[in-house]
XYZ file of C-alpha atoms in Angstrom:
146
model
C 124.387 75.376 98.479
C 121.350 76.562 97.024
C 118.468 73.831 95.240
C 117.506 76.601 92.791
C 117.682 76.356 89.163
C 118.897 78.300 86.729
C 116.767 77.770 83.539
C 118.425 79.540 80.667
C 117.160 80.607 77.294
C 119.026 81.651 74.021
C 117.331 83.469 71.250
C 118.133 85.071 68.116
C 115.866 87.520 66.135
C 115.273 87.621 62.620
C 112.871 89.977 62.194
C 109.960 89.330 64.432
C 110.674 85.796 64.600
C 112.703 84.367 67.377
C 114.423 81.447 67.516
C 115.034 79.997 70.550
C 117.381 77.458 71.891
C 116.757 75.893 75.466
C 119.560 72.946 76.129
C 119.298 70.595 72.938
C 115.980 71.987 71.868
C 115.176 74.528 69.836
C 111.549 76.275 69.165
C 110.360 79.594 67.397
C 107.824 81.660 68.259
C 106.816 84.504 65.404
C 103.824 86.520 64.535
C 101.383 86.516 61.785
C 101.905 87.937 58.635
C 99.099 90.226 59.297
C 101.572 91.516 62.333
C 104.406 91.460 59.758
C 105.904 88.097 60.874
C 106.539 85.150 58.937
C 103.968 82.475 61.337
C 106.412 80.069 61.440
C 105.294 79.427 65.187
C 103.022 80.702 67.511
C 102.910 84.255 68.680
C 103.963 85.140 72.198
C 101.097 84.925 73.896
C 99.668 81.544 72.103
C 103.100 80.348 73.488
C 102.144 81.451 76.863
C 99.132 79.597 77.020
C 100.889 76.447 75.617
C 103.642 76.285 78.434
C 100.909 76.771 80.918
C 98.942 73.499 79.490
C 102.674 71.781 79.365
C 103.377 72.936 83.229
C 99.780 71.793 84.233
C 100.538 68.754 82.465
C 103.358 68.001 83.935
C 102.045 69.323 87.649
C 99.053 67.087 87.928
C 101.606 64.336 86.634
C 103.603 64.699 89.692
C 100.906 65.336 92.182
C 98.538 62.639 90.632
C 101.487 60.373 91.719
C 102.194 61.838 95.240
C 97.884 61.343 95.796
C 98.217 57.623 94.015
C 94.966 58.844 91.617
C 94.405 56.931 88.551
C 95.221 59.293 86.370
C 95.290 58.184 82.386
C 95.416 61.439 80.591
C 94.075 65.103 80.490
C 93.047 67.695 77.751
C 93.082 71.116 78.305
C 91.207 74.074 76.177
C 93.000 77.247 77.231
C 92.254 80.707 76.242
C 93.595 83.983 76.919
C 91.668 87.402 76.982
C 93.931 90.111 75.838
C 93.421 93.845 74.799
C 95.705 95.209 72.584
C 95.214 98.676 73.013
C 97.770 98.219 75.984
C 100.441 96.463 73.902
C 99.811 99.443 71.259
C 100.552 101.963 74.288
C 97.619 103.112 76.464
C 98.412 103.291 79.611
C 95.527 102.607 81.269
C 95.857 99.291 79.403
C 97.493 96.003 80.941
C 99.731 94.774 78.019
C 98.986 91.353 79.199
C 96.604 89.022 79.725
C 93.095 90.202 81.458
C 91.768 86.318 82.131
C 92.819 83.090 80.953
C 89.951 80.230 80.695
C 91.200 76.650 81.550
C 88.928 74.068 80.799
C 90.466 70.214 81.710
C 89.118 67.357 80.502
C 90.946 63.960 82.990
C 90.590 60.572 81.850
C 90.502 58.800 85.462
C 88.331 56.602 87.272
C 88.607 59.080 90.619
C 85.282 60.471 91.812
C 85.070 64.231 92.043
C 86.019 65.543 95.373
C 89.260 63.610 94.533
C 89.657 65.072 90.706
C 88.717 68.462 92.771
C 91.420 67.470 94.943
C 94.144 67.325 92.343
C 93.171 70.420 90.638
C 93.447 72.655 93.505
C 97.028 70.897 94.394
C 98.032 71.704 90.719
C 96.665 75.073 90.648
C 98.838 76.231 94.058
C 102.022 74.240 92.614
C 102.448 74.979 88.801
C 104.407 77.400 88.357
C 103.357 78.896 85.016
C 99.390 79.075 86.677
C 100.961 80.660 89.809
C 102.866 83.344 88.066
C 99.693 84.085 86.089
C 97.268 84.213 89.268
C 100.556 86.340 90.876
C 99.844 88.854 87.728
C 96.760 89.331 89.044
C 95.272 87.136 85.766
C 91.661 85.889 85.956
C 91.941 82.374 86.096
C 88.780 80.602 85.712
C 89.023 77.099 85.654
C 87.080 74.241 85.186
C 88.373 70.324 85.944
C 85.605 67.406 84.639
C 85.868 63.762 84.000
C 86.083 63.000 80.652
C-alpha cells in the first residue's frame, strides 16, 4: 500500500478566469484587466507565491513543533522575478520564475542559531520551496526575529 497522496484539483474556465474547486473549497485565480481578465483573484503567478507562504507556514508549523521552539507567529514578504518575454514566446526565455525573495519575519523568543535552525529544516521540507529550488529558482531568503 502506498502513503502517497493524491491531491486533486477541478477547474473550470471562463475566459481567463479559473475557478477552481479543491475538496469543499473553492478559489479563482484570473488576470488583470490590463491582461484581458476580469481580477477577480490573483494571477497565476501571485498565486504561486501565496501557496509557497501557506506551505512555509504550515512547514515551520510542523517542524517548530518536532524542535519544541516557541514559535508565536511569522510574516513573510515574498516576491517573484519574472520576465515575460518567455511567457510571450522567446525561447531563450524561462517562462517562469528567475528568483523568488523570501523575507520572514518570526515572532519567538528562540535565539538565532535556533530560528536559523528552523529555517533551514523548512527550506529542505516544504514542498512548494523545494519544487521551486528543484526549478532551478533563485531563492534568496532571509529569516529575522521580529
Amino acid at each position: 500500500m502506498s502513503n502517497k497522496l493524491n491531491i486533486i484539483v477541478n477547474a473550470r474556465s471562463e475566459g481567463l478566469t479559473i475557478k477552481n474547486k479543491a475538496g469543499k473549497h473553492e478559489f479563482i485565480i484570473d488576470e488583470g484587466k490590463q491582461m484581458g481578465g476580469r481580477d477577480l483573484g490573483p494571477n497565476p503567478l501571485q498565486a504561486v507565491l501565496g501557496a509557497l507562504a501557506a506551505c512555509e507556514n504550515v512547514t515551520a508549523r510542523v517542524v517548530a513543533r518536532e524542535m519544541n521552539f516557541d514559535f508565536k507567529d511569522m510574516e513573510l514578504k515574498i516576491s517573484g522575478k519574472f520576465d515575460p518575454r518567455g511567457f510571450m514566446g522567446s525561447p531563450h526565455t524561462r517562462p517562469y520564475f528567475e528568483a523568488v525573495k523570501v523575507d520572514v519575519k518570526i515572532m519567538t523568543t528562540e535565539p538565532e542559531g535556533r530560528i536559523n535552525e528552523l529555517q533551514h529544516k523548512v527550506e529542505s521540507r516544504c514542498p512548494v520551496y523545494t519544487m521551486l529550488k528543484a526549478a532551478q529558482v533563485e531563492m534568496i531568503d532571509s529569516w529575522q526575529k521580529a
